[in-house]
Amino acid sequence: MNEVKNFINGEYCASSGGKTFDNVNPCTGSLNGSVHEATRQDVNAAVLAAREALKGPWGKMTEEKRSAILHAVADGIDRRFDEFLAAECADTGKPYNIASHIDIPRGAANFRVFADAVKNFSTEAFQMATPDGNGAFNIAVRKPKGVIAVISPWNLPLLLMTWKVGPALACGNTVVVKPSEETPTTTSLLGEVMNEAGVPPGVFNVVNGFGPDSAGAFLTDHPGVDAITFTGETRTGEIITRSAAKGLRDVSMECGGKNPALVFADCDMDKAIEGTLRSVFANCGQVCLGTERVYVERTIFDEFVARLAGEAAKFKLGVPDDKTVDMGPVVSHEHQKKVLSYYQLAVEEGAEVVLGGGVPDMPAELAGGAWVQPTIWTGLADDARVVNEEIFGPCCHIRPFDTEEEAIALANDTAYGLAAAIWTENTSRALRVSTQIECGIAWVNSWFLRDLRTAFGGSKESGMGREGGEHSLEFYTELQNVCIKI
Ligand code: NAD
């Protein structure tokens, strides 16, 4: 049986409290293995190791050398691609088709991109006059922030964790990572790659466990942590932000969404259908940037609904290594219960179920898995909970609109502000509409098209701060001004 241990100071360690929990395969409900839960003592050891490593070779290393080591980490992920792929798909149930194109390659890319970006990140200098006429120079110096706590979710485990670890290490910090309890394996495996690449002990540490009263809370409460970067639910982000207030530690918060898609009558219908199919159903709807509210101009509403439902009905659900499969299960039975509770609520709230709405019939060997049907509703009121709360499953509500102003107002009628997708062939409309949507990322005629140099993050309840490109480097460094009087 596969055992996932904590990784502290370059070594794999069993839980000091002897505590383990199950790692369940969401396709079958069978056990993948067990995970060692970090105790408070284990988290202390990991933070201490990370603090010590700041003083050691990592802290004194040139940017050039650090960057070369991070390229070696990326190469290490590539070399062990199949191992990462199998581990990620066993934990999440997602098809190899998806993880081999997105999760694992992006996991490696996150190290390469930031290893290079850090070398081109400039600071500022100002010359000033002084009363004695001699003047002074101000020179800004960037330093690592220190020990960074990385708290990551289960939907894109390797990708979202390295999205933070890559830039944090490139800037010279050390990290303690707490991966999701649902998907710990690839984060743990990365420890081996770090050792092989020559990352000194203590620079990358992993503690496993849950949130409250477990590794997550022990880590975010720890006074030895200098900053916290988090991806997950908004309510969890609020709790962690409160912990970070102690000691005024910096936070970066990438949280939930209830993202709209706006489909105008002047769109290219084929592109809009193809793009919306991906934005609603990719990764079984478990993408923070995914669409859960679709607004379609009334003149094309019926055609759009029929075509989207027709295409989604063709999805093949199944196991990761079946190359013909489009969709896996949701990540866990607990999440399946949550998604199905919204499926039931939609009916109670008066939805018309256009597609799905329940549990699919699966072959006997998969009957114990966390399967849900791709689902489409119409006819809900704007204040229905299903239209306002994040479900994080393969589902959407589609509603007609009549004017551009109405579409914008509907899109903005949400507590969240992460992403939006706009489908129109009219460039003026694309600019006019996208800039009026209250969100961090607006896509026009595309979705999930990511240039890693660009700002990533959410407004309103979807987050605080931006990562990506220079924005990540800003977060993971402390800017010091040195004023030199001549
Ligand atoms: P979650 O908030 O339940 O858990 C995220 C992580 O926080 C896990 O590692 C968990 O163990 C930890 N955690 C939970 N409670 C904690 C506490 N009190 N203290 C410290 N750590 C704690 O989120 P999830 O269910 O794993 O992920 C799904 C959510 O993540 C969705 O809301 C989704 O929108 C969001 N998400 C956002 C982005 C983004 O970039 N904005 C990306 C992916 C996912």
Short mmCIF file of C-alpha atoms and ligand atoms in Angstrom, two decimals:
data_model
loop_
_atom_site.label_atom_id
_atom_site.label_comp_id
_atom_site.label_asym_id
_atom_site.label_seq_id
_atom_site.Cartn_x
_atom_site.Cartn_y
_atom_site.Cartn_z
CA MET A 1 0.00 0.00 0.00
CA ASN A 2 1.20 3.45 -0.89
CA GLU A 3 2.30 5.50 2.15
CA VAL A 4 2.56 9.28 1.88
CA LYS A 5 4.86 10.73 4.53
CA ASN A 6 5.74 14.26 5.53
CA PHE A 7 8.91 15.70 3.98
CA ILE A 8 10.96 17.68 6.48
CA ASN A 9 14.54 18.91 6.12
CA GLY A 10 15.11 16.78 3.03
CA GLU A 11 13.84 13.54 4.56
CA TYR A 12 10.58 11.61 4.57
CA CYS A 13 9.21 11.37 8.11
CA ALA A 14 6.37 9.38 9.65
CA SER A 15 3.82 11.27 11.75
CA SER A 16 5.40 11.79 15.19
CA GLY A 17 1.98 11.09 16.68
CA GLY A 18 1.64 7.85 14.70
CA LYS A 19 -1.49 9.25 13.05
CA THR A 20 -2.48 8.33 9.51
CA PHE A 21 -5.56 8.86 7.37
CA ASP A 22 -6.89 7.15 4.24
CA ASN A 23 -6.18 8.27 0.70
CA VAL A 24 -9.24 7.13 -1.25
CA ASN A 25 -9.46 6.60 -5.01
CA PRO A 26 -12.48 8.61 -6.18
CA CYS A 27 -13.09 6.36 -9.22
CA THR A 28 -13.70 3.22 -7.20
CA GLY A 29 -13.87 4.19 -3.52
CA SER A 30 -10.96 1.80 -2.87
CA LEU A 31 -7.86 2.78 -0.90
CA ASN A 32 -4.88 4.30 -2.70
CA GLY A 33 -2.95 4.18 0.55
CA SER A 34 -2.43 6.05 3.79
CA VAL A 35 -1.17 9.52 4.60
CA HIS A 36 0.87 10.51 7.66
CA GLU A 37 -0.81 13.39 9.48
CA ALA A 38 1.65 15.99 10.73
CA THR A 39 1.33 16.84 14.41
CA ARG A 40 2.04 20.30 15.83
CA GLN A 41 5.53 18.99 16.63
CA ASP A 42 6.05 17.92 13.00
CA VAL A 43 4.90 21.33 11.75
CA ASN A 44 7.30 22.99 14.23
CA ALA A 45 10.13 20.84 12.86
CA ALA A 46 9.25 21.79 9.27
CA VAL A 47 9.12 25.53 10.03
CA LEU A 48 12.38 25.32 11.99
CA ALA A 49 14.05 23.49 9.09
CA ALA A 50 12.80 26.17 6.69
CA ARG A 51 14.12 28.98 8.96
CA GLU A 52 17.52 27.32 9.26
CA ALA A 53 17.71 26.79 5.49
CA LEU A 54 17.34 30.56 4.97
CA LYS A 55 20.69 30.99 6.75
CA GLY A 56 22.36 28.11 4.90
CA PRO A 57 23.57 27.67 1.31
CA TRP A 58 20.15 28.58 -0.16
CA GLY A 59 20.21 32.01 1.50
CA LYS A 60 23.72 32.71 0.22
CA MET A 61 23.28 31.27 -3.27
CA THR A 62 23.48 33.51 -6.34
CA GLU A 63 20.31 34.06 -8.32
CA GLU A 64 22.00 32.35 -11.27
CA LYS A 65 22.68 29.17 -9.32
CA ARG A 66 19.23 29.11 -7.73
CA SER A 67 17.66 29.53 -11.12
CA ALA A 68 19.73 26.62 -12.52
CA ILE A 69 18.59 24.38 -9.66
CA LEU A 70 14.94 25.27 -10.32
CA HIS A 71 15.41 24.37 -13.98
CA ALA A 72 16.75 21.02 -12.75
CA VAL A 73 13.57 20.61 -10.66
CA ALA A 74 11.46 21.18 -13.79
CA ASP A 75 13.60 18.67 -15.71
CA GLY A 76 13.16 16.22 -12.82
CA ILE A 77 9.36 16.48 -13.09
CA ASP A 78 9.62 15.87 -16.85
CA ARG A 79 11.84 12.85 -16.29
CA ARG A 80 9.37 11.33 -13.85
CA PHE A 81 6.35 12.50 -15.84
CA ASP A 82 4.61 9.09 -15.79
CA GLU A 83 4.95 8.76 -12.02
CA PHE A 84 3.52 12.24 -11.44
CA LEU A 85 0.72 11.55 -13.92
CA ALA A 86 -0.29 8.24 -12.31
CA ALA A 87 -0.17 9.74 -8.80
CA GLU A 88 -2.21 12.83 -9.75
CA CYS A 89 -4.86 10.79 -11.52
CA ALA A 90 -5.11 8.22 -8.71
CA ASP A 91 -5.70 11.02 -6.17
CA THR A 92 -8.12 13.11 -8.27
CA GLY A 93 -9.68 10.57 -10.66
CA LYS A 94 -9.13 12.95 -13.58
CA PRO A 95 -8.39 11.51 -17.04
CA TYR A 96 -4.76 11.11 -18.18
CA ASN A 97 -5.91 13.07 -21.25
CA ILE A 98 -6.29 16.18 -19.11
CA ALA A 99 -3.50 15.77 -16.56
CA SER A 100 -0.91 14.93 -19.22
CA HIS A 101 -1.70 18.18 -21.07
CA ILE A 102 -2.35 20.53 -18.18
CA ASP A 103 -1.46 19.46 -14.63
CA ILE A 104 1.96 17.86 -15.03
CA PRO A 105 3.48 20.04 -17.81
CA ARG A 106 2.29 23.21 -16.06
CA GLY A 107 3.76 21.87 -12.81
CA ALA A 108 7.18 21.81 -14.51
CA ALA A 109 6.61 25.10 -16.37
CA ASN A 110 5.95 26.93 -13.09
CA PHE A 111 9.58 26.34 -12.08
CA ARG A 112 11.07 27.29 -15.46
CA VAL A 113 9.03 30.45 -15.95
CA PHE A 114 9.82 31.91 -12.53
CA ALA A 115 13.46 30.76 -12.54
CA ASP A 116 13.85 32.92 -15.67
CA ALA A 117 11.56 35.77 -14.62
CA VAL A 118 13.47 36.45 -11.43
CA LYS A 119 16.63 37.18 -13.42
CA ASN A 120 14.89 40.01 -15.27
CA PHE A 121 13.13 41.58 -12.33
CA SER A 122 14.49 45.08 -11.81
CA THR A 123 14.27 47.35 -8.79
CA GLU A 124 14.16 51.15 -8.61
CA ALA A 125 16.63 53.96 -7.89
CA PHE A 126 16.00 57.65 -7.16
CA GLN A 127 18.51 60.45 -6.90
CA MET A 128 17.50 63.29 -4.56
CA ALA A 129 18.72 66.78 -3.67
CA THR A 130 19.77 67.61 -0.11
CA PRO A 131 20.19 71.04 1.58
CA ASP A 132 24.01 70.71 1.63
CA GLY A 133 24.00 70.33 -2.14
CA ASN A 134 25.65 66.90 -2.09
CA GLY A 135 22.52 64.88 -2.67
CA ALA A 136 21.65 61.28 -1.95
CA PHE A 137 20.82 58.11 -3.81
CA ASN A 138 17.96 55.75 -2.99
CA ILE A 139 18.46 52.19 -4.14
CA ALA A 140 15.79 49.55 -3.72
CA VAL A 141 16.91 46.06 -2.83
CA ARG A 142 14.76 42.95 -3.05
CA LYS A 143 15.09 40.28 -0.40
CA PRO A 144 13.28 37.01 0.15
CA LYS A 145 10.33 37.36 2.52
CA GLY A 146 11.49 34.35 4.56
CA VAL A 147 9.50 31.21 5.31
CA ILE A 148 6.39 30.96 3.15
CA ALA A 149 3.44 28.73 4.11
CA VAL A 150 1.78 27.33 0.99
CA ILE A 151 -1.76 25.98 1.49
CA SER A 152 -3.13 24.34 -1.64
CA PRO A 153 -6.41 22.74 -2.82
CA TRP A 154 -7.28 19.45 -4.51
CA ASN A 155 -8.57 20.43 -7.94
CA LEU A 156 -5.22 20.96 -9.72
CA PRO A 157 -2.86 19.76 -6.98
CA LEU A 158 0.59 19.89 -8.60
CA LEU A 159 -0.18 22.85 -10.85
CA LEU A 160 -1.55 25.14 -8.13
CA MET A 161 1.07 24.17 -5.54
CA THR A 162 4.03 24.77 -7.90
CA TRP A 163 2.39 28.04 -9.03
CA LYS A 164 3.36 29.26 -5.55
CA VAL A 165 6.42 27.16 -4.73
CA GLY A 166 8.11 28.04 -8.08
CA PRO A 167 8.21 31.84 -7.58
CA ALA A 168 8.69 31.57 -3.81
CA LEU A 169 11.89 29.53 -4.27
CA ALA A 170 13.04 31.60 -7.26
CA CYS A 171 13.00 34.64 -4.97
CA GLY A 172 15.15 32.84 -2.38
CA ASN A 173 12.48 31.96 0.18
CA THR A 174 12.00 28.59 1.81
CA VAL A 175 8.59 26.92 1.95
CA VAL A 176 6.43 24.65 4.05
CA VAL A 177 3.61 23.23 1.93
CA LYS A 178 0.33 21.83 3.23
CA PRO A 179 -1.32 20.10 0.27
CA SER A 180 -5.00 19.19 0.34
CA GLU A 181 -5.74 16.11 2.44
CA GLU A 182 -7.53 14.70 -0.63
CA THR A 183 -4.54 14.90 -2.98
CA PRO A 184 -1.19 14.74 -1.15
CA THR A 185 0.81 12.41 -3.39
CA THR A 186 2.39 14.61 -6.08
CA THR A 187 3.47 17.23 -3.51
CA SER A 188 5.18 14.48 -1.55
CA LEU A 189 6.81 13.09 -4.71
CA LEU A 190 8.19 16.54 -5.46
CA GLY A 191 10.39 16.15 -2.36
CA GLU A 192 12.37 13.41 -4.15
CA VAL A 193 12.77 15.64 -7.20
CA MET A 194 14.00 18.51 -5.00
CA ASN A 195 16.67 16.26 -3.46
CA GLU A 196 17.74 14.95 -6.89
CA ALA A 197 17.98 18.50 -8.26
CA GLY A 198 20.26 19.64 -5.42
CA VAL A 199 17.80 21.80 -3.49
CA PRO A 200 19.36 21.98 0.00
CA PRO A 201 17.51 20.29 2.89
CA GLY A 202 14.92 22.48 4.60
CA VAL A 203 14.18 24.64 1.54
CA PHE A 204 11.11 22.60 0.54
CA ASN A 205 9.07 20.93 3.27
CA VAL A 206 5.71 19.18 3.19
CA VAL A 207 3.32 18.62 6.08
CA ASN A 208 0.16 16.59 5.51
CA GLY A 209 -3.17 16.83 7.23
CA PHE A 210 -6.42 18.73 7.45
CA GLY A 211 -7.34 22.36 8.17
CA PRO A 212 -8.73 23.15 11.62
CA ASP A 213 -6.88 21.55 14.58
CA SER A 214 -4.50 19.93 12.13
CA ALA A 215 -1.49 20.70 9.95
CA GLY A 216 -3.20 23.60 8.10
CA ALA A 217 -4.03 25.56 11.23
CA PHE A 218 -0.75 24.62 12.99
CA LEU A 219 1.16 25.99 10.00
CA THR A 220 -0.79 29.20 9.40
CA ASP A 221 -0.77 30.03 13.14
CA HIS A 222 2.97 29.41 13.42
CA PRO A 223 4.95 32.56 14.35
CA GLY A 224 7.95 31.25 12.38
CA VAL A 225 6.02 31.70 9.12
CA ASP A 226 6.59 35.08 7.44
CA ALA A 227 3.86 35.03 4.79
CA ILE A 228 1.02 32.77 3.71
CA THR A 229 -0.13 32.02 0.19
CA PHE A 230 -3.43 30.21 -0.10
CA THR A 231 -5.69 28.75 -2.78
CA GLY A 232 -9.05 27.37 -1.76
CA GLU A 233 -12.49 28.36 -0.58
CA THR A 234 -13.31 31.92 0.38
CA ARG A 235 -14.45 30.94 3.90
CA THR A 236 -11.12 29.15 4.51
CA GLY A 237 -9.30 32.20 3.15
CA GLU A 238 -11.04 34.39 5.71
CA ILE A 239 -9.97 32.10 8.58
CA ILE A 240 -6.36 32.06 7.37
CA THR A 241 -6.34 35.84 6.89
CA ARG A 242 -7.37 36.19 10.54
CA SER A 243 -4.44 33.94 11.58
CA ALA A 244 -2.11 36.03 9.43
CA ALA A 245 -3.20 39.20 11.22
CA LYS A 246 -1.18 38.02 14.21
CA GLY A 247 2.25 39.46 13.49
CA LEU A 248 0.92 41.37 10.45
CA ARG A 249 2.04 38.66 8.07
CA ASP A 250 1.39 39.12 4.38
CA VAL A 251 -1.20 36.96 2.61
CA SER A 252 -2.05 36.11 -0.97
CA MET A 253 -5.57 34.73 -1.35
CA GLU A 254 -6.81 32.90 -4.46
CA CYS A 255 -10.34 31.86 -3.60
CA GLY A 256 -13.70 30.77 -4.97
CA GLY A 257 -15.82 31.98 -7.86
CA LYS A 258 -19.27 31.84 -9.46
CA ASN A 259 -18.08 32.80 -12.89
CA PRO A 260 -20.32 34.04 -15.69
CA ALA A 261 -20.13 33.45 -19.43
CA LEU A 262 -21.85 36.02 -21.67
CA VAL A 263 -22.83 34.73 -25.08
CA PHE A 264 -23.94 37.42 -27.54
CA ALA A 265 -25.93 36.80 -30.71
CA ASP A 266 -22.94 38.10 -32.72
CA CYS A 267 -20.67 35.29 -31.43
CA ASP A 268 -19.22 32.50 -33.52
CA MET A 269 -21.63 29.85 -32.26
CA ASP A 270 -19.29 26.90 -32.84
CA LYS A 271 -16.51 28.57 -30.85
CA ALA A 272 -18.91 29.60 -28.08
CA ILE A 273 -20.29 26.07 -27.74
CA GLU A 274 -16.83 24.48 -27.76
CA GLY A 275 -15.46 27.04 -25.27
CA THR A 276 -18.44 26.85 -22.92
CA LEU A 277 -18.33 23.05 -22.94
CA ARG A 278 -14.77 23.31 -21.65
CA SER A 279 -15.38 26.15 -19.21
CA VAL A 280 -18.35 24.37 -17.60
CA PHE A 281 -17.26 20.73 -17.67
CA ALA A 282 -13.43 20.57 -17.80
CA ASN A 283 -11.95 18.70 -14.83
CA CYS A 284 -15.52 17.66 -13.95
CA GLY A 285 -16.34 21.32 -13.30
CA GLN A 286 -13.70 21.57 -10.58
CA VAL A 287 -11.79 24.57 -11.89
CA CYS A 288 -11.93 27.83 -9.94
CA LEU A 289 -12.12 29.74 -13.25
CA GLY A 290 -14.94 27.53 -14.57
CA THR A 291 -18.33 28.83 -15.69
CA GLU A 292 -21.39 28.10 -13.55
CA ARG A 293 -23.67 30.90 -14.86
CA VAL A 294 -24.25 31.20 -18.60
CA TYR A 295 -26.14 34.23 -19.96
CA VAL A 296 -27.20 33.94 -23.62
CA GLU A 297 -28.81 36.61 -25.82
CA ARG A 298 -32.48 35.67 -26.21
CA THR A 299 -32.45 35.38 -30.02
CA ILE A 300 -29.98 32.46 -29.87
CA PHE A 301 -30.97 31.08 -26.46
CA ASP A 302 -32.91 27.97 -27.56
CA GLU A 303 -30.31 26.97 -30.14
CA PHE A 304 -27.45 27.47 -27.66
CA VAL A 305 -29.11 25.43 -24.89
CA ALA A 306 -29.97 22.59 -27.27
CA ARG A 307 -26.49 22.45 -28.76
CA LEU A 308 -24.64 22.67 -25.42
CA ALA A 309 -26.82 19.95 -23.90
CA GLY A 310 -26.45 17.81 -27.04
CA GLU A 311 -22.66 17.97 -26.85
CA ALA A 312 -22.48 17.48 -23.06
CA ALA A 313 -24.73 14.42 -23.35
CA LYS A 314 -21.99 12.77 -25.44
CA PHE A 315 -19.37 12.97 -22.65
CA LYS A 316 -17.91 9.62 -21.74
CA LEU A 317 -17.28 9.15 -18.02
CA GLY A 318 -14.67 6.66 -16.91
CA VAL A 319 -11.27 5.83 -15.47
CA PRO A 320 -8.14 7.95 -16.00
CA ASP A 321 -6.14 5.62 -18.23
CA ASP A 322 -8.98 5.11 -20.75
CA LYS A 323 -7.94 7.46 -23.56
CA THR A 324 -11.53 7.78 -24.81
CA VAL A 325 -12.80 9.21 -21.52
CA ASP A 326 -13.80 12.90 -21.26
CA MET A 327 -14.61 13.12 -17.59
CA GLY A 328 -13.72 11.46 -14.29
CA PRO A 329 -15.57 11.50 -10.98
CA VAL A 330 -15.54 14.44 -8.57
CA VAL A 331 -12.70 14.32 -6.08
CA SER A 332 -14.37 12.60 -3.10
CA HIS A 333 -17.60 11.20 -1.72
CA GLU A 334 -17.88 14.28 0.48
CA HIS A 335 -17.72 16.54 -2.55
CA GLN A 336 -20.11 14.27 -4.45
CA LYS A 337 -22.60 14.73 -1.60
CA LYS A 338 -22.21 18.52 -1.83
CA VAL A 339 -22.69 18.62 -5.61
CA LEU A 340 -25.70 16.28 -5.47
CA SER A 341 -27.26 18.42 -2.74
CA TYR A 342 -27.19 21.34 -5.21
CA TYR A 343 -28.68 19.10 -7.92
CA GLN A 344 -31.60 18.43 -5.58
CA LEU A 345 -31.83 22.08 -4.51
CA ALA A 346 -32.05 23.19 -8.14
CA VAL A 347 -35.19 21.13 -8.58
CA GLU A 348 -36.63 22.46 -5.31
CA GLU A 349 -35.89 26.00 -6.48
CA GLY A 350 -37.88 25.39 -9.68
CA ALA A 351 -35.20 24.63 -12.27
CA GLU A 352 -35.93 22.91 -15.51
CA VAL A 353 -33.39 20.09 -15.75
CA VAL A 354 -32.18 20.14 -19.35
CA LEU A 355 -29.50 17.49 -18.82
CA GLY A 356 -28.36 15.16 -16.04
CA GLY A 357 -29.20 16.05 -12.47
CA GLY A 358 -28.15 12.86 -10.71
CA VAL A 359 -25.69 9.98 -10.49
CA PRO A 360 -24.76 8.18 -13.73
CA ASP A 361 -25.02 4.44 -14.15
CA MET A 362 -21.48 3.15 -14.00
CA PRO A 363 -20.11 -0.39 -14.43
CA ALA A 364 -20.07 -2.50 -11.24
CA GLU A 365 -16.34 -2.04 -10.59
CA LEU A 366 -16.82 1.78 -10.50
CA ALA A 367 -20.07 1.79 -8.54
CA GLY A 368 -18.25 2.87 -5.36
CA GLY A 369 -16.82 5.98 -7.04
CA ALA A 370 -17.81 9.64 -6.61
CA TRP A 371 -19.63 9.99 -9.95
CA VAL A 372 -22.05 12.78 -10.88
CA GLN A 373 -23.78 13.54 -14.16
CA PRO A 374 -22.94 16.58 -16.28
CA THR A 375 -25.92 18.82 -15.60
CA ILE A 376 -27.59 21.83 -17.21
CA TRP A 377 -30.51 23.83 -15.82
CA THR A 378 -32.66 26.69 -17.07
CA GLY A 379 -35.50 28.64 -15.49
CA LEU A 380 -34.09 29.55 -12.08
CA ALA A 381 -34.70 32.95 -10.46
CA ASP A 382 -31.71 35.27 -10.17
CA ASP A 383 -31.76 34.97 -6.38
CA ALA A 384 -31.81 31.14 -6.36
CA ARG A 385 -29.01 29.69 -4.23
CA VAL A 386 -27.94 27.48 -7.16
CA VAL A 387 -27.31 30.64 -9.20
CA ASN A 388 -25.39 32.39 -6.41
CA GLU A 389 -23.35 29.79 -4.53
CA GLU A 390 -20.22 28.08 -5.84
CA ILE A 391 -21.01 24.40 -6.53
CA PHE A 392 -17.67 23.33 -8.07
CA GLY A 393 -19.19 20.51 -10.10
CA PRO A 394 -19.95 19.75 -13.79
CA CYS A 395 -23.02 21.97 -14.00
CA CYS A 396 -24.36 25.34 -15.09
CA HIS A 397 -27.51 27.40 -15.22
CA ILE A 398 -28.37 29.11 -18.52
CA ARG A 399 -30.53 32.26 -18.59
CA PRO A 400 -31.53 34.53 -21.49
CA PHE A 401 -30.83 38.27 -21.67
CA ASP A 402 -32.03 41.03 -24.02
CA THR A 403 -29.49 43.86 -23.83
CA GLU A 404 -25.77 44.32 -23.26
CA GLU A 405 -26.48 46.40 -20.14
CA GLU A 406 -28.63 43.63 -18.69
CA ALA A 407 -25.94 41.02 -19.41
CA ILE A 408 -23.29 43.09 -17.62
CA ALA A 409 -25.56 43.69 -14.64
CA LEU A 410 -26.35 39.96 -14.37
CA ALA A 411 -22.68 39.02 -14.63
CA ASN A 412 -21.81 41.44 -11.82
CA ASP A 413 -24.68 40.37 -9.59
CA THR A 414 -22.49 38.11 -7.44
CA ALA A 415 -20.35 38.26 -4.32
CA TYR A 416 -17.47 36.75 -6.31
CA GLY A 417 -15.18 38.30 -8.90
CA LEU A 418 -12.72 35.77 -10.28
CA ALA A 419 -13.23 35.23 -14.03
CA ALA A 420 -15.61 35.74 -16.96
CA ALA A 421 -15.85 34.49 -20.54
CA ILE A 422 -17.36 36.71 -23.24
CA TRP A 423 -18.35 35.36 -26.64
CA THR A 424 -18.75 37.99 -29.40
CA GLU A 425 -17.13 38.70 -32.76
CA ASN A 426 -17.62 42.46 -32.23
CA THR A 427 -14.33 43.87 -30.92
CA SER A 428 -15.84 47.09 -29.61
CA ARG A 429 -18.38 45.12 -27.63
CA ALA A 430 -15.66 42.78 -26.38
CA LEU A 431 -13.69 45.70 -24.94
CA ARG A 432 -16.74 47.55 -23.66
CA VAL A 433 -18.15 44.52 -21.87
CA SER A 434 -14.96 42.88 -20.57
CA THR A 435 -13.77 46.06 -18.86
CA GLN A 436 -17.10 46.47 -17.08
CA ILE A 437 -17.12 42.99 -15.54
CA GLU A 438 -16.01 43.04 -11.91
CA CYS A 439 -13.44 40.25 -12.03
CA GLY A 440 -9.71 39.59 -12.06
CA ILE A 441 -9.57 37.77 -15.40
CA ALA A 442 -11.88 38.29 -18.39
CA TRP A 443 -11.50 36.07 -21.45
CA VAL A 444 -12.90 37.01 -24.86
CA ASN A 445 -13.58 34.11 -27.25
CA SER A 446 -11.41 31.84 -25.12
CA TRP A 447 -11.15 30.35 -21.67
CA PHE A 448 -8.23 29.25 -19.45
CA LEU A 449 -5.75 30.67 -21.95
CA ARG A 450 -2.96 31.54 -19.53
CA ASP A 451 0.20 33.55 -20.15
CA LEU A 452 2.09 32.99 -16.90
CA ARG A 453 3.51 36.52 -17.04
CA THR A 454 0.08 38.07 -16.59
CA ALA A 455 -1.71 38.99 -13.37
CA PHE A 456 -3.82 36.21 -11.85
CA GLY A 457 -6.28 36.66 -9.00
CA GLY A 458 -9.76 37.66 -8.04
CA SER A 459 -11.68 40.71 -6.93
CA LYS A 460 -14.52 40.89 -4.38
CA GLU A 461 -14.79 37.60 -2.42
CA SER A 462 -12.61 35.75 -4.93
CA GLY A 463 -9.36 36.86 -3.44
CA MET A 464 -6.81 39.36 -2.35
CA GLY A 465 -3.65 40.28 -4.24
CA ARG A 466 -2.34 39.08 -7.57
CA GLU A 467 0.16 36.39 -8.51
CA GLY A 468 1.68 35.69 -11.93
CA GLY A 469 4.77 37.23 -13.55
CA GLU A 470 6.13 40.23 -11.66
CA HIS A 471 3.14 40.16 -9.33
CA SER A 472 4.35 36.86 -7.87
CA LEU A 473 7.85 38.24 -7.52
CA GLU A 474 6.41 41.29 -5.72
CA PHE A 475 4.59 39.07 -3.26
CA TYR A 476 7.50 36.74 -2.57
CA THR A 477 10.03 39.51 -1.92
CA GLU A 478 10.45 42.29 0.61
CA LEU A 479 11.46 45.61 -0.91
CA GLN A 480 14.03 47.52 1.13
CA ASN A 481 15.05 51.09 0.34
CA VAL A 482 18.69 51.99 1.03
CA CYS A 483 19.27 55.76 1.15
CA ILE A 484 22.90 56.78 0.67
CA LYS A 485 23.88 60.34 1.54
CA ILE A 486 26.79 61.58 -0.51
P1 NAD B 1 -10.55 24.41 0.96
O1 NAD B 1 -10.60 25.84 1.34
O2 NAD B 1 -11.49 23.47 1.61
O3 NAD B 1 -9.11 23.81 1.25
C1 NAD B 1 -7.94 24.37 0.70
C2 NAD B 1 -6.76 24.04 1.59
O4 NAD B 1 -6.92 24.73 2.84
C3 NAD B 1 -6.64 22.56 1.93
O5 NAD B 1 -5.28 22.22 1.93
C4 NAD B 1 -7.21 22.49 3.33
O6 NAD B 1 -6.75 21.41 4.11
C5 NAD B 1 -6.74 23.81 3.91
N1 NAD B 1 -7.50 24.30 5.05
C6 NAD B 1 -8.83 24.14 5.29
N2 NAD B 1 -9.17 24.76 6.44
C7 NAD B 1 -8.03 25.34 6.93
C8 NAD B 1 -7.73 26.11 8.10
N3 NAD B 1 -8.67 26.43 8.99
N4 NAD B 1 -6.46 26.52 8.27
C9 NAD B 1 -5.50 26.22 7.39
N5 NAD B 1 -5.73 25.48 6.27
C10 NAD B 1 -6.97 25.04 6.04
O7 NAD B 1 -10.67 24.36 -0.62
P2 NAD B 1 -10.74 23.05 -1.55
O8 NAD B 1 -12.09 22.44 -1.34
O9 NAD B 1 -9.52 22.24 -1.36
O10 NAD B 1 -10.65 23.70 -3.02
C11 NAD B 1 -11.76 24.15 -3.72
C12 NAD B 1 -11.89 25.66 -3.59
O11 NAD B 1 -10.71 26.27 -4.05
C13 NAD B 1 -13.00 26.24 -4.43
O12 NAD B 1 -13.66 27.25 -3.69
C14 NAD B 1 -12.26 26.87 -5.60
O13 NAD B 1 -12.92 27.92 -6.25
C15 NAD B 1 -11.02 27.34 -4.92
N6 NAD B 1 -9.94 27.53 -5.90
C16 NAD B 1 -9.54 28.80 -6.19
C17 NAD B 1 -8.53 29.01 -7.12
C18 NAD B 1 -8.06 30.39 -7.49
O14 NAD B 1 -7.00 30.49 -8.09
N7 NAD B 1 -8.78 31.44 -7.16
C19 NAD B 1 -7.93 27.91 -7.75
C20 NAD B 1 -8.37 26.62 -7.40
C21 NAD B 1 -9.36 26.45 -6.47
#
